[in-house]
mmCIF file of C-alpha atoms in Angstrom:
data_model
loop_
_atom_site.group_PDB
_atom_site.id
_atom_site.type_symbol
_atom_site.label_atom_id
_atom_site.label_comp_id
_atom_site.label_asym_id
_atom_site.label_seq_id
_atom_site.Cartn_x
_atom_site.Cartn_y
_atom_site.Cartn_z
ATOM 1 C CA UNK M 1 99.576 90.279 129.051
ATOM 2 C CA UNK M 2 100.820 93.443 127.594
ATOM 3 C CA UNK M 3 98.614 95.458 129.814
ATOM 4 C CA UNK M 4 96.588 96.675 126.834
ATOM 5 C CA UNK M 5 93.235 95.367 126.774
ATOM 6 C CA UNK M 6 90.202 94.827 123.304
ATOM 7 C CA UNK M 7 87.468 92.964 123.955
ATOM 8 C CA UNK M 8 85.823 90.705 122.124
ATOM 9 C CA UNK M 9 88.343 88.847 120.909
ATOM 10 C CA UNK M 10 86.183 87.453 118.663
ATOM 11 C CA UNK M 11 83.173 88.574 116.874
ATOM 12 C CA UNK M 12 80.996 87.456 113.830
ATOM 13 C CA UNK M 13 78.582 89.417 112.166
ATOM 14 C CA UNK M 14 76.436 89.905 109.550
ATOM 15 C CA UNK M 15 76.409 92.175 106.136
ATOM 16 C CA UNK M 16 74.983 95.418 106.630
ATOM 17 C CA UNK M 17 74.714 95.893 110.524
ATOM 18 C CA UNK M 18 76.818 97.719 112.880
ATOM 19 C CA UNK M 19 79.655 96.626 115.696
ATOM 20 C CA UNK M 20 82.250 98.207 118.200
ATOM 21 C CA UNK M 21 85.366 97.276 119.128
ATOM 22 C CA UNK M 22 86.253 98.829 122.248
ATOM 23 C CA UNK M 23 90.154 99.031 123.243
ATOM 24 C CA UNK M 24 91.641 99.981 127.301
ATOM 25 C CA UNK M 25 95.174 101.406 126.644
ATOM 26 C CA UNK M 26 97.862 100.065 128.885
ATOM 27 C CA UNK M 27 98.031 102.455 132.816
ATOM 28 C CA UNK M 28 99.965 105.816 131.783
ATOM 29 C CA UNK M 29 99.585 105.437 128.029
ATOM 30 C CA UNK M 30 97.687 108.427 126.307
ATOM 31 C CA UNK M 31 97.962 107.550 123.137
ATOM 32 C CA UNK M 32 96.136 104.985 121.343
ATOM 33 C CA UNK M 33 95.870 104.264 117.703
ATOM 34 C CA UNK M 34 93.949 101.045 115.410
ATOM 35 C CA UNK M 35 95.181 99.622 112.902
ATOM 36 C CA UNK M 36 93.676 96.550 110.097
ATOM 37 C CA UNK M 37 95.372 93.426 109.647
ATOM 38 C CA UNK M 38 94.256 92.029 106.160
ATOM 39 C CA UNK M 39 96.330 88.918 104.718
ATOM 40 C CA UNK M 40 96.789 90.553 101.482
ATOM 41 C CA UNK M 41 97.174 94.439 102.843
ATOM 42 C CA UNK M 42 99.052 93.726 106.309
ATOM 43 C CA UNK M 43 98.839 96.319 109.074
ATOM 44 C CA UNK M 44 96.891 98.956 108.066
ATOM 45 C CA UNK M 45 97.232 102.012 110.470
ATOM 46 C CA UNK M 46 93.155 103.658 110.650
ATOM 47 C CA UNK M 47 93.626 106.396 112.879
ATOM 48 C CA UNK M 48 95.410 108.289 116.264
ATOM 49 C CA UNK M 49 93.747 109.384 119.138
ATOM 50 C CA UNK M 50 96.171 111.421 121.754
ATOM 51 C CA UNK M 51 94.793 112.302 125.064
ATOM 52 C CA UNK M 52 90.951 112.676 123.395
ATOM 53 C CA UNK M 53 91.362 113.864 120.333
ATOM 54 C CA UNK M 54 92.009 113.016 117.135
ATOM 55 C CA UNK M 55 95.259 112.685 115.962
ATOM 56 C CA UNK M 56 96.191 111.780 112.943
ATOM 57 C CA UNK M 57 93.651 109.798 109.629
ATOM 58 C CA UNK M 58 95.811 107.255 107.923
ATOM 59 C CA UNK M 59 93.073 104.977 105.473
ATOM 60 C CA UNK M 60 90.409 104.995 107.508
ATOM 61 C CA UNK M 61 86.850 104.353 105.802
ATOM 62 C CA UNK M 62 84.436 106.647 105.903
ATOM 63 C CA UNK M 63 81.903 103.817 107.246
ATOM 64 C CA UNK M 64 84.180 103.270 110.220
ATOM 65 C CA UNK M 65 84.839 105.969 113.270
ATOM 66 C CA UNK M 66 86.905 106.266 116.280
ATOM 67 C CA UNK M 67 86.470 108.206 119.730
ATOM 68 C CA UNK M 68 88.477 108.254 122.817
ATOM 69 C CA UNK M 69 87.037 108.336 126.068
ATOM 70 C CA UNK M 70 88.010 110.953 128.954
ATOM 71 C CA UNK M 71 89.054 107.985 130.689
ATOM 72 C CA UNK M 72 91.424 107.245 127.830
ATOM 73 C CA UNK M 73 89.769 103.541 126.292
ATOM 74 C CA UNK M 74 88.732 104.501 123.195
ATOM 75 C CA UNK M 75 85.779 102.540 120.827
ATOM 76 C CA UNK M 76 85.704 101.297 117.048
ATOM 77 C CA UNK M 77 82.436 101.603 115.235
ATOM 78 C CA UNK M 78 81.887 99.662 111.934
ATOM 79 C CA UNK M 79 78.814 100.112 109.848
ATOM 80 C CA UNK M 80 77.450 98.517 107.070
ATOM 81 C CA UNK M 81 79.628 96.056 106.616
ATOM 82 C CA UNK M 82 80.801 94.045 104.356
ATOM 83 C CA UNK M 83 83.004 90.962 103.443
ATOM 84 C CA UNK M 84 85.554 92.578 103.130
ATOM 85 C CA UNK M 85 85.605 94.356 106.711
ATOM 86 C CA UNK M 86 86.763 90.582 108.103
ATOM 87 C CA UNK M 87 90.486 91.147 109.176
ATOM 88 C CA UNK M 88 92.117 91.476 112.785
ATOM 89 C CA UNK M 89 91.785 94.977 114.884
ATOM 90 C CA UNK M 90 94.258 96.073 116.825
ATOM 91 C CA UNK M 91 94.749 98.700 118.753
ATOM 92 C CA UNK M 92 98.032 100.230 120.501
ATOM 93 C CA UNK M 93 98.614 102.835 123.130
ATOM 94 C CA UNK M 94 101.899 105.097 123.609
ATOM 95 C CA UNK M 95 102.741 107.358 126.399
ATOM 96 C CA UNK M 96 103.690 109.739 123.931
ATOM 97 C CA UNK M 97 103.621 111.141 120.163
ATOM 98 C CA UNK M 98 107.189 111.142 120.581
ATOM 99 C CA UNK M 99 108.210 107.541 120.331
ATOM 100 C CA UNK M 100 107.143 105.588 117.406
ATOM 101 C CA UNK M 101 109.139 102.663 119.253
ATOM 102 C CA UNK M 102 106.683 102.894 122.433
ATOM 103 C CA UNK M 103 103.749 101.049 120.863
ATOM 104 C CA UNK M 104 102.168 98.293 123.205
ATOM 105 C CA UNK M 105 99.813 95.940 121.012
ATOM 106 C CA UNK M 106 96.318 94.476 122.030
ATOM 107 C CA UNK M 107 96.341 90.948 121.487
ATOM 108 C CA UNK M 108 93.457 92.354 118.542
ATOM 109 C CA UNK M 109 89.686 91.371 117.585
ATOM 110 C CA UNK M 110 89.169 89.085 115.452
ATOM 111 C CA UNK M 111 85.688 90.318 113.338
ATOM 112 C CA UNK M 112 84.240 87.833 110.348
ATOM 113 C CA UNK M 113 81.849 89.021 108.398
ATOM 114 C CA UNK M 114 79.572 86.814 106.808
ATOM 115 C CA UNK X 1 104.110 100.836 94.688
ATOM 116 C CA UNK X 2 104.111 99.821 98.932
ATOM 117 C CA UNK X 3 106.108 102.155 100.232
ATOM 118 C CA UNK X 4 107.907 99.474 102.827
ATOM 119 C CA UNK X 5 108.424 95.637 100.672
ATOM 120 C CA UNK X 6 108.608 92.849 102.492
ATOM 121 C CA UNK X 7 108.926 89.016 101.228
ATOM 122 C CA UNK X 8 105.785 86.998 102.656
ATOM 123 C CA UNK X 9 107.837 83.998 102.828
ATOM 124 C CA UNK X 10 106.833 81.503 103.959
ATOM 125 C CA UNK X 11 110.570 80.389 105.441
ATOM 126 C CA UNK X 12 111.116 77.477 107.589
ATOM 127 C CA UNK X 13 114.810 76.796 108.530
ATOM 128 C CA UNK X 14 116.612 73.989 110.727
ATOM 129 C CA UNK X 15 117.362 74.816 114.407
ATOM 130 C CA UNK X 16 120.359 76.651 114.761
ATOM 131 C CA UNK X 17 120.697 78.268 111.570
ATOM 132 C CA UNK X 18 120.664 82.234 111.014
ATOM 133 C CA UNK X 19 118.492 83.782 109.844
ATOM 134 C CA UNK X 20 117.711 86.594 107.457
ATOM 135 C CA UNK X 21 114.511 88.542 107.412
ATOM 136 C CA UNK X 22 114.800 91.757 105.469
ATOM 137 C CA UNK X 23 112.829 94.615 103.950
ATOM 138 C CA UNK X 24 113.411 97.823 101.224
ATOM 139 C CA UNK X 25 111.159 100.976 101.350
ATOM 140 C CA UNK X 26 111.092 103.800 99.129
ATOM 141 C CA UNK X 27 110.096 106.552 101.463
ATOM 142 C CA UNK X 28 113.583 108.540 102.960
ATOM 143 C CA UNK X 29 111.510 110.503 105.547
ATOM 144 C CA UNK X 30 111.869 107.243 107.530
ATOM 145 C CA UNK X 31 113.037 108.229 110.623
ATOM 146 C CA UNK X 32 112.656 105.288 112.912
ATOM 147 C CA UNK X 33 113.963 101.149 111.738
ATOM 148 C CA UNK X 34 111.949 98.836 114.024
ATOM 149 C CA UNK X 35 111.256 94.642 114.356
ATOM 150 C CA UNK X 36 107.771 93.400 116.049
ATOM 151 C CA UNK X 37 107.258 89.556 116.285
ATOM 152 C CA UNK X 38 103.729 88.478 115.979
ATOM 153 C CA UNK X 39 102.993 84.934 117.219
ATOM 154 C CA UNK X 40 100.042 83.680 115.933
ATOM 155 C CA UNK X 41 96.384 85.185 117.567
ATOM 156 C CA UNK X 42 98.939 87.623 119.797
ATOM 157 C CA UNK X 43 99.564 91.273 118.927
ATOM 158 C CA UNK X 44 103.081 92.889 117.287
ATOM 159 C CA UNK X 45 105.837 92.998 120.006
ATOM 160 C CA UNK X 46 108.454 95.199 119.657
ATOM 161 C CA UNK X 47 111.830 93.640 119.198
ATOM 162 C CA UNK X 48 114.316 95.970 118.316
ATOM 163 C CA UNK X 49 114.434 99.147 116.627
ATOM 164 C CA UNK X 50 117.067 101.616 115.397
ATOM 165 C CA UNK X 51 117.672 104.987 114.481
ATOM 166 C CA UNK X 52 120.630 105.158 111.818
ATOM 167 C CA UNK X 53 122.925 103.263 110.018
ATOM 168 C CA UNK X 54 124.857 100.274 110.958
ATOM 169 C CA UNK X 55 124.412 97.519 113.450
ATOM 170 C CA UNK X 56 122.415 97.252 116.530
ATOM 171 C CA UNK X 57 122.822 93.828 118.283
ATOM 172 C CA UNK X 58 120.498 92.195 121.747
ATOM 173 C CA UNK X 59 121.441 89.067 121.933
ATOM 174 C CA UNK X 60 120.911 86.352 118.896
ATOM 175 C CA UNK X 61 119.320 89.691 117.413
ATOM 176 C CA UNK X 62 120.751 92.044 115.151
ATOM 177 C CA UNK X 63 119.580 94.577 113.422
ATOM 178 C CA UNK X 64 120.766 96.220 110.087
ATOM 179 C CA UNK X 65 119.477 99.414 108.598
ATOM 180 C CA UNK X 66 121.587 100.576 105.095
ATOM 181 C CA UNK X 67 119.715 103.997 104.275
ATOM 182 C CA UNK X 68 121.860 104.937 101.316
ATOM 183 C CA UNK X 69 120.286 101.161 99.755
ATOM 184 C CA UNK X 70 116.995 101.704 101.954
ATOM 185 C CA UNK X 71 117.105 98.878 103.696
ATOM 186 C CA UNK X 72 116.734 96.746 106.953
ATOM 187 C CA UNK X 73 117.511 93.461 107.983
ATOM 188 C CA UNK X 74 116.834 91.202 110.852
ATOM 189 C CA UNK X 75 119.487 88.167 111.434
ATOM 190 C CA UNK X 76 118.814 85.988 113.697
ATOM 191 C CA UNK X 77 121.279 83.903 115.461
ATOM 192 C CA UNK X 78 120.948 80.216 116.968
ATOM 193 C CA UNK X 79 117.699 79.808 115.986
ATOM 194 C CA UNK X 80 114.812 78.112 117.896
ATOM 195 C CA UNK X 81 111.667 76.443 117.831
ATOM 196 C CA UNK X 82 110.067 79.219 120.250
ATOM 197 C CA UNK X 83 111.516 82.247 116.999
ATOM 198 C CA UNK X 84 108.847 80.401 115.322
ATOM 199 C CA UNK X 85 106.540 83.472 114.669
ATOM 200 C CA UNK X 86 105.849 86.321 111.872
ATOM 201 C CA UNK X 87 108.446 89.734 111.434
ATOM 202 C CA UNK X 88 106.866 92.968 110.438
ATOM 203 C CA UNK X 89 109.189 95.265 109.783
ATOM 204 C CA UNK X 90 108.046 98.699 110.658
ATOM 205 C CA UNK X 91 108.865 102.696 110.172
ATOM 206 C CA UNK X 92 107.805 105.648 111.185
ATOM 207 C CA UNK X 93 106.754 108.437 109.165
ATOM 208 C CA UNK X 94 104.809 112.387 110.139
ATOM 209 C CA UNK X 95 101.866 112.390 109.285
ATOM 210 C CA UNK X 96 99.526 115.366 109.995
ATOM 211 C CA UNK X 97 101.837 116.489 112.758
ATOM 212 C CA UNK X 98 101.888 112.998 115.241
ATOM 213 C CA UNK X 99 104.168 109.715 113.214
ATOM 214 C CA UNK X 100 102.603 106.965 111.361
ATOM 215 C CA UNK X 101 103.883 103.309 111.723
ATOM 216 C CA UNK X 102 104.206 101.782 108.052
ATOM 217 C CA UNK X 103 104.310 97.688 107.875
ATOM 218 C CA UNK X 104 105.685 95.967 106.223
ATOM 219 C CA UNK X 105 104.013 92.580 104.705
ATOM 220 C CA UNK X 106 105.203 90.457 107.577
ATOM 221 C CA UNK X 107 107.408 87.351 106.873
ATOM 222 C CA UNK X 108 106.249 83.710 108.380
ATOM 223 C CA UNK X 109 108.853 81.942 109.884
ATOM 224 C CA UNK X 110 109.282 78.266 110.859
ATOM 225 C CA UNK X 111 111.836 77.243 112.855
ATOM 226 C CA UNK X 112 112.765 72.934 112.870
ATOM 227 C CA UNK X 113 113.539 71.106 115.611
#
């Protein structure tokens, strides 16, 4: 157990729907990162939060949004889902932003859009 | 062109062999170089990281960085079946005042008993 908890582990939903993925960071970690992993694109950075504030955005679609709450857990919202959104979504956390080697990843949420 | 290129394999070798995994990159702004291991249905876990050019050893694993050639390698000695996993290289660069990890595609490795 890495200490980063992601729920749910699996999600199957239909096109056009909206889903919410949840991430609880490791105790003491202030920074949360969301990544998407697909077979053809590999691990792609989506967005980062630090202590409740958005810090960096990657290739995140406008249909996707995220937030980090006061208790530091984070949620990734995916709306108007398309077949191509099927992927593994990983959350990672770190104590701060100054140690790029300090990421701890969760086990991911496997999203299947049918 | 991707910033980080990694041969996806798959790579299959017999137990006890020396394994060499490689990545090339194009962005000179990359500062730290990481190797992650990812087992099936799990998240990536950090194996090693390096900052400067040269070698870094940790048990059976050696990470090598050549910044002049923009080339990094991970060597696994005396490979074991438990080393069977996908290996991802990753590099960081500044992004909007924060840091961003850029990953290679990952190489799927199988060690055959």
